[in-house]
mmCIF file of C-alpha atoms in Angstrom:
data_model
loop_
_atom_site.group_PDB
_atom_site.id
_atom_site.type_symbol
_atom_site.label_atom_id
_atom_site.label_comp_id
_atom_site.label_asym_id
_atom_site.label_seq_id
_atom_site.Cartn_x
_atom_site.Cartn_y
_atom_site.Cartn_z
ATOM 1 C CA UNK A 1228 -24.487 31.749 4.556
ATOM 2 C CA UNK A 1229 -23.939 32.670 0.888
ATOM 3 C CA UNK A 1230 -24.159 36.196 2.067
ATOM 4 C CA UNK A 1231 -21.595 36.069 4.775
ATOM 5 C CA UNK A 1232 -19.128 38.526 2.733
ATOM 6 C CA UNK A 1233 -21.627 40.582 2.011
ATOM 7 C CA UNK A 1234 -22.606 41.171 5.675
ATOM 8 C CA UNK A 1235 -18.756 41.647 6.554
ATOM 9 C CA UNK A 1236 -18.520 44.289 3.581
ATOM 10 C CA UNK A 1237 -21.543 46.026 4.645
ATOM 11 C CA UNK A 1238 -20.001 46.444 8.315
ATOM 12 C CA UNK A 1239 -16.660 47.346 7.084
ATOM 13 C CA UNK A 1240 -18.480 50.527 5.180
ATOM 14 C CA UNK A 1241 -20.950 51.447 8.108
ATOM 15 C CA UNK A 1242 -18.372 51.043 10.918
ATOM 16 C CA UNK A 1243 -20.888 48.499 12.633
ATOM 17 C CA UNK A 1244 -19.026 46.150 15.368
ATOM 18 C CA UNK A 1245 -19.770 42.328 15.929
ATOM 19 C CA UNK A 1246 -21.410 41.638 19.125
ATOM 20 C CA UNK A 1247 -19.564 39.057 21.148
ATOM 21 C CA UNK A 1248 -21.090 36.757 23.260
ATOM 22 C CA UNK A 1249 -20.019 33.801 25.710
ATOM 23 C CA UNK A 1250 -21.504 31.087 26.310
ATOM 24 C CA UNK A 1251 -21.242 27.388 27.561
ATOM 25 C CA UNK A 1252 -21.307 24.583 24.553
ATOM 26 C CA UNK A 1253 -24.409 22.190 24.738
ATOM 27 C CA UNK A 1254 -24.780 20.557 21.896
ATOM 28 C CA UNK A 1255 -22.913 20.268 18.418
ATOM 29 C CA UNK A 1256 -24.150 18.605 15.168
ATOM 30 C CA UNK A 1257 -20.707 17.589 13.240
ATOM 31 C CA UNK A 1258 -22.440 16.860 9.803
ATOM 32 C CA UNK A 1259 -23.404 20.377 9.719
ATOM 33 C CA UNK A 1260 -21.179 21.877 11.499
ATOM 34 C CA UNK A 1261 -22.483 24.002 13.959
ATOM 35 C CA UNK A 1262 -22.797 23.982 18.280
ATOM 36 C CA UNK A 1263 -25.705 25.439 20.286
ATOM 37 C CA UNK A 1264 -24.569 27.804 22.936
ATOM 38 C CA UNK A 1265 -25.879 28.652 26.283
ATOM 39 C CA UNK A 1266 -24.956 32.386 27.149
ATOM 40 C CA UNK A 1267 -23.106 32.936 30.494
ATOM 41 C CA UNK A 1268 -26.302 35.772 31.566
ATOM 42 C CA UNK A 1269 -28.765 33.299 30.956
ATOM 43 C CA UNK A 1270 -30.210 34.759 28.059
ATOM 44 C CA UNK A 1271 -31.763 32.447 25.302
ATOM 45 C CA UNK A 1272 -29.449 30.127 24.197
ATOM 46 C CA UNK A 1273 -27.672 30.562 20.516
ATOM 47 C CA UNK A 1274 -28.997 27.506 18.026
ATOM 48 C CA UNK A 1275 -26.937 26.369 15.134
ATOM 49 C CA UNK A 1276 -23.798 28.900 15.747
ATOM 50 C CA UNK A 1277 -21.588 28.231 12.384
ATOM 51 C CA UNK A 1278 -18.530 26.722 13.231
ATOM 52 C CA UNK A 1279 -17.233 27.849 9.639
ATOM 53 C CA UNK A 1280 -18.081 30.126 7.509
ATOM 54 C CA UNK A 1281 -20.700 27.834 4.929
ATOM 55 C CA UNK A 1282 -22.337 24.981 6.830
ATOM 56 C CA UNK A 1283 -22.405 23.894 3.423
ATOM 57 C CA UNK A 1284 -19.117 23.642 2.519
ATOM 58 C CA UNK A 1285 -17.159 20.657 2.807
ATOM 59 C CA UNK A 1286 -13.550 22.238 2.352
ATOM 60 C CA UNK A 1287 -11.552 24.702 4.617
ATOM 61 C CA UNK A 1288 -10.351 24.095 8.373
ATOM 62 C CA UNK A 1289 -13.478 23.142 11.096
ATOM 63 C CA UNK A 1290 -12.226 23.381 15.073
ATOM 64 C CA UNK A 1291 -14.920 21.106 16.988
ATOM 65 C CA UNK A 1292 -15.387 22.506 20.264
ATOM 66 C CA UNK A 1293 -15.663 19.763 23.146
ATOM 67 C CA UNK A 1294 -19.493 19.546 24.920
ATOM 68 C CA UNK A 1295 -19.291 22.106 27.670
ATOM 69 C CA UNK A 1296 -16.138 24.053 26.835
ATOM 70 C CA UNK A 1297 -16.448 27.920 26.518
ATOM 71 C CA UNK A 1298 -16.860 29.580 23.549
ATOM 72 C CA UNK A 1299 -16.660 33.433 22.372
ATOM 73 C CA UNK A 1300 -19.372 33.961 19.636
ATOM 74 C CA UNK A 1301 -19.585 36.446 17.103
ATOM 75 C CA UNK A 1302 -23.192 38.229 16.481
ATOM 76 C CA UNK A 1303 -23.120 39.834 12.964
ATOM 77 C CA UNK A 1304 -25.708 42.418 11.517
ATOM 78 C CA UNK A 1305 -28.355 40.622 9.140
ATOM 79 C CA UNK A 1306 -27.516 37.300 10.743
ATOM 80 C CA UNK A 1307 -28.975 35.790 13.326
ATOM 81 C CA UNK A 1308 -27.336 32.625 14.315
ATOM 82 C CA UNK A 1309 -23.368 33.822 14.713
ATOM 83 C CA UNK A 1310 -19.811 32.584 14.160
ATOM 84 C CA UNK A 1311 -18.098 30.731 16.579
ATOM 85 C CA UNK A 1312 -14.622 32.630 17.077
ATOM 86 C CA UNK A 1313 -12.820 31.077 20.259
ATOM 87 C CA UNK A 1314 -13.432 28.246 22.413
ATOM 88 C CA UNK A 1315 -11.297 27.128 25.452
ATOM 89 C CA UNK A 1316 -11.246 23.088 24.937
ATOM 90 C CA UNK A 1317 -10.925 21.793 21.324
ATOM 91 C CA UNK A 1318 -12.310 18.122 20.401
ATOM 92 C CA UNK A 1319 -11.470 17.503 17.074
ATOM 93 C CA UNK A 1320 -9.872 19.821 14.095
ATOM 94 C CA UNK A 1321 -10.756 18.691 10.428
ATOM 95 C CA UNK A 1322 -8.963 20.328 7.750
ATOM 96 C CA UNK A 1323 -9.942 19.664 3.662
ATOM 97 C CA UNK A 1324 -7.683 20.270 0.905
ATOM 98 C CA UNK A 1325 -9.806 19.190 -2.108
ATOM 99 C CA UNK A 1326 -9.708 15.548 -1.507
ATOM 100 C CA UNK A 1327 -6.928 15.691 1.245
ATOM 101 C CA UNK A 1328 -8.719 15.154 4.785
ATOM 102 C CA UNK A 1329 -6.659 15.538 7.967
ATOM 103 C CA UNK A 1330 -8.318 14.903 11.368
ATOM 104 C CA UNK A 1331 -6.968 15.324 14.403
ATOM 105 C CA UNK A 1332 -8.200 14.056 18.260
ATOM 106 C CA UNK A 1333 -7.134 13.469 21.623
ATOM 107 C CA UNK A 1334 -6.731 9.877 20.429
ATOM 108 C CA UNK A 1335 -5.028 9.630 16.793
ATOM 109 C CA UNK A 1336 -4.096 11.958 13.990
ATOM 110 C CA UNK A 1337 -5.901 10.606 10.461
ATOM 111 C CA UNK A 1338 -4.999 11.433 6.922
ATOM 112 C CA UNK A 1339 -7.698 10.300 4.087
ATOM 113 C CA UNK A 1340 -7.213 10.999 0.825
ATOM 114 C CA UNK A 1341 -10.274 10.286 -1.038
ATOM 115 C CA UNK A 1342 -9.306 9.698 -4.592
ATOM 116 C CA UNK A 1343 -7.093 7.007 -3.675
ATOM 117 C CA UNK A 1344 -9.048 5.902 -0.505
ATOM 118 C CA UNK A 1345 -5.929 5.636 1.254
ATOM 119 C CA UNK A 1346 -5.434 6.357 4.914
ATOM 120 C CA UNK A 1347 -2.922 6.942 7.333
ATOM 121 C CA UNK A 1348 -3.318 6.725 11.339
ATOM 122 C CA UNK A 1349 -0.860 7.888 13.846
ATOM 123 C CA UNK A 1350 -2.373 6.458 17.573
ATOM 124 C CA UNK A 1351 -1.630 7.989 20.738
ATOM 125 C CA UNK A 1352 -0.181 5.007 21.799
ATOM 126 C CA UNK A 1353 2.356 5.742 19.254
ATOM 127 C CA UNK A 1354 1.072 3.092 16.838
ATOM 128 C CA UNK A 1355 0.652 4.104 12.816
ATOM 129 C CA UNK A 1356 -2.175 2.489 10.939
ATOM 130 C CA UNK A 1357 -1.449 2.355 6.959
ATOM 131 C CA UNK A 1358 -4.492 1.080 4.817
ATOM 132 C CA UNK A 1359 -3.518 2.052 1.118
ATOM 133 C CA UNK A 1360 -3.288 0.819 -2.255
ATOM 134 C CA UNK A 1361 0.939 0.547 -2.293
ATOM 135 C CA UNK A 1362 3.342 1.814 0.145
ATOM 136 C CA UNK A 1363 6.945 3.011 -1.147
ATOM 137 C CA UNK A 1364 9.527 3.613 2.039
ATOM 138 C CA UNK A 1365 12.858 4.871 0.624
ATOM 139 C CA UNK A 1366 12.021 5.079 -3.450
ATOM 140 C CA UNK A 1367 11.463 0.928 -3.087
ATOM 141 C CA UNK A 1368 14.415 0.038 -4.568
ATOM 142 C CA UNK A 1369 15.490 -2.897 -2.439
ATOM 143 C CA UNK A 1370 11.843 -4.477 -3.597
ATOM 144 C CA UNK A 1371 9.147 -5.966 -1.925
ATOM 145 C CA UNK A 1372 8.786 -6.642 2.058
ATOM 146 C CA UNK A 1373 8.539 -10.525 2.564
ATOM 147 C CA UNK A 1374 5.418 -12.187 3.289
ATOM 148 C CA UNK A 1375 6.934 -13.941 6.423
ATOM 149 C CA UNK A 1376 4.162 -16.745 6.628
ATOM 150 C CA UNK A 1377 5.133 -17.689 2.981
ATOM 151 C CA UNK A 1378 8.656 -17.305 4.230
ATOM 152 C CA UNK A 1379 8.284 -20.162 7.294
ATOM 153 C CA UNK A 1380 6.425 -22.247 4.748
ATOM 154 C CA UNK A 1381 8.721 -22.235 2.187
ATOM 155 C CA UNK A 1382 11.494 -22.256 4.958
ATOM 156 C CA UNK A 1383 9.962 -25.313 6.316
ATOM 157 C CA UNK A 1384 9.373 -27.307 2.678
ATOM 158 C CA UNK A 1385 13.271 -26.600 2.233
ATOM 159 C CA UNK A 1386 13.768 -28.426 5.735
ATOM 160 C CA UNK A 1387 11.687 -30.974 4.652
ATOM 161 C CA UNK A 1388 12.836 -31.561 1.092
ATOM 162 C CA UNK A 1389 17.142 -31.461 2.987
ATOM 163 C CA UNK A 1390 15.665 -34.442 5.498
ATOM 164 C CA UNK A 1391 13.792 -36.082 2.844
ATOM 165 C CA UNK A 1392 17.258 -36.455 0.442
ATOM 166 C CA UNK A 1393 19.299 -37.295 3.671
ATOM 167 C CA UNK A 1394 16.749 -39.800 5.165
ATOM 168 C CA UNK A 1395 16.998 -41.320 1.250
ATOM 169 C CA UNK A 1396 20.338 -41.334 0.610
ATOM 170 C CA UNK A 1397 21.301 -42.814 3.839
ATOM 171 C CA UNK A 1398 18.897 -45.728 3.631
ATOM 172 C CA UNK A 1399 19.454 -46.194 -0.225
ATOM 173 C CA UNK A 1400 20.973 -49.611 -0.884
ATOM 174 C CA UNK A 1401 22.684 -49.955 -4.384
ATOM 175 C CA UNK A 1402 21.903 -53.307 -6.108
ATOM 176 C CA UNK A 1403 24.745 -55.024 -8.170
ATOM 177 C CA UNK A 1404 24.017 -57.215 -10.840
ATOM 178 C CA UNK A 1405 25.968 -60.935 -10.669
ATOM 179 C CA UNK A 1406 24.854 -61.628 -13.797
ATOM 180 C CA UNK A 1407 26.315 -60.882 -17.229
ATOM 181 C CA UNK A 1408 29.666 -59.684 -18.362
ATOM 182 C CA UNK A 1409 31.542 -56.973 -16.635
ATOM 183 C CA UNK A 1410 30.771 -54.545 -19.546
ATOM 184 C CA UNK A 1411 26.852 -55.819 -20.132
ATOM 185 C CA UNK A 1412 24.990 -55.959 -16.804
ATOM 186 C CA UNK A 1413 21.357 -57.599 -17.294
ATOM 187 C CA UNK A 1414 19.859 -55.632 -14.144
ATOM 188 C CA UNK A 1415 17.536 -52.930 -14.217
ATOM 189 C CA UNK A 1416 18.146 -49.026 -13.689
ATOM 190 C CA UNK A 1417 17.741 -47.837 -10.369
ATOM 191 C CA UNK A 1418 14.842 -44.660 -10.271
ATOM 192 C CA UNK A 1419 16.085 -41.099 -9.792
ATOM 193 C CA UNK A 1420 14.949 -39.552 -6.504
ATOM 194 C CA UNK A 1421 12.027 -37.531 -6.456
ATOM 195 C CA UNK A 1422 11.008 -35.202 -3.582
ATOM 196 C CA UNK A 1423 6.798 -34.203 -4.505
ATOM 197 C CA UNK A 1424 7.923 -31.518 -1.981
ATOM 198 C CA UNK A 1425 9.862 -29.072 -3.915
ATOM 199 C CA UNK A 1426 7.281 -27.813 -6.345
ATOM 200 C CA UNK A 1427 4.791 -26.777 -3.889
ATOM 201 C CA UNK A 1428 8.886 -24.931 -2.280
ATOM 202 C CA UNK A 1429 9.140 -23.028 -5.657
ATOM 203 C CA UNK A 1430 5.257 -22.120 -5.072
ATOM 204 C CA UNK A 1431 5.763 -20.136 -1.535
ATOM 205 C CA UNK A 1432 9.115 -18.847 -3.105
ATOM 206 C CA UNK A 1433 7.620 -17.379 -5.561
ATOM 207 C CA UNK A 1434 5.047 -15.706 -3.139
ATOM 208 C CA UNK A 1435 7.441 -14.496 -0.528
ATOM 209 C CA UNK A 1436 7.752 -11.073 -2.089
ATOM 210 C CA UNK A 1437 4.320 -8.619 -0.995
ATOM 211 C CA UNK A 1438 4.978 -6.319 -3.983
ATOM 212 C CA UNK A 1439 2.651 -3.813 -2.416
ATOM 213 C CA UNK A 1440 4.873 -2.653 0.103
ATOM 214 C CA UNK A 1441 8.945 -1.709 -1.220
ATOM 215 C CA UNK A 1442 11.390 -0.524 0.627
#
């Protein structure tokens, strides 16, 4: 299909038309881009009709006609297999910009972009799938989104830790000494409370923020 401009050249200068044929899809090969075609007046059927204009290609814009639909194809001197021009029910539409991919169905509209390997998917149930890297909404200047199970952990430690010190403090009993002077008491120092709780707190604080996604 390296020669396809040639062909179009060489019927632009000998006033040669295209001969157009319709036909019924029956079968379509997506790697390579092409459709077989059944002609409406029975004649042999069309193998490997080019759906773009380099089955080798990987770039440009590719419109998949659905398995049946009706198609209008384009017969070209010096080329046998032809150019699908119109069809009547479209599957899928691919379109490549360099590494930008955008693919579009009945079901959900995808955007790939290879470099980065990140992808976008809008459903048709109106749902939007985001698998990337990062994610900025808004130039991310309000930070991170929160990582709500660390949240309810760390929320829960804090609850713990308050009815820890409460539960404490209300049962604490503070021992007098009887013996000594008023200014030398002979008893020991009572221990500082303690809660083991609040380092692993600072821990899920600390990991409430998903830096990957800012907003």
């Amino acid at each position: 299909m390296n020669n396809l401009a040639t062909i179009i050249r060489q019927i632009a200068q000998t006033g040669q038309r295209p001969t157009i044929i319709v036909g019924q899809v029956t079968a379509r090969d997506d790697d390579a881009r092409t459709i077989d075609v059944q002609p409406s007046d029975g004649s042999a059927p069309l193998l490997g009709v080019a759906l773009q204009s380099s089955t080798e290609g990987t770039t440009g814009i590719v419109t998949y006609p659905a398995i049946g639909s009706t198609v209008a194809v384009a017969m070209l001197t010096g080329y046998d297999a032809g150019f699908c021009i119109l069809t009547d029910e479209v599957e899928s539409i691919e379109t490549t910009i360099g590494e930008m991919t955008l693919t579009a169905n009945a079901d959900a509209a995808e955007v790939k972009a290879g470099g980065t390997k990140a992808t976008l998917t809008i459903n048709a149930d109106g749902s939007i799938a985001i698998d990337a890297q990062s994610i900025t909404i808004n130039g991310g200047k309000l930070g991170g989104l929160v990582n709500v199970g660390d949240l309810r952990t760390a929320l829960r430690s804090i609850r713990s830790s308050m009815h820890w010190m409460v539960t404490t403090f209300n049962s604490h009993t503070h021992t007098v000494n009887t013996t000594g002077t008023a200014t030398e008491q002979s008893g020991a120092t009572s221990s500082p409370l303690t809660s083991t709780s609040m380092q692993e707190f600072q821990y899920w604080i600390d990991n409430c923020e998903d830096t990957k996604v800012k907003h």
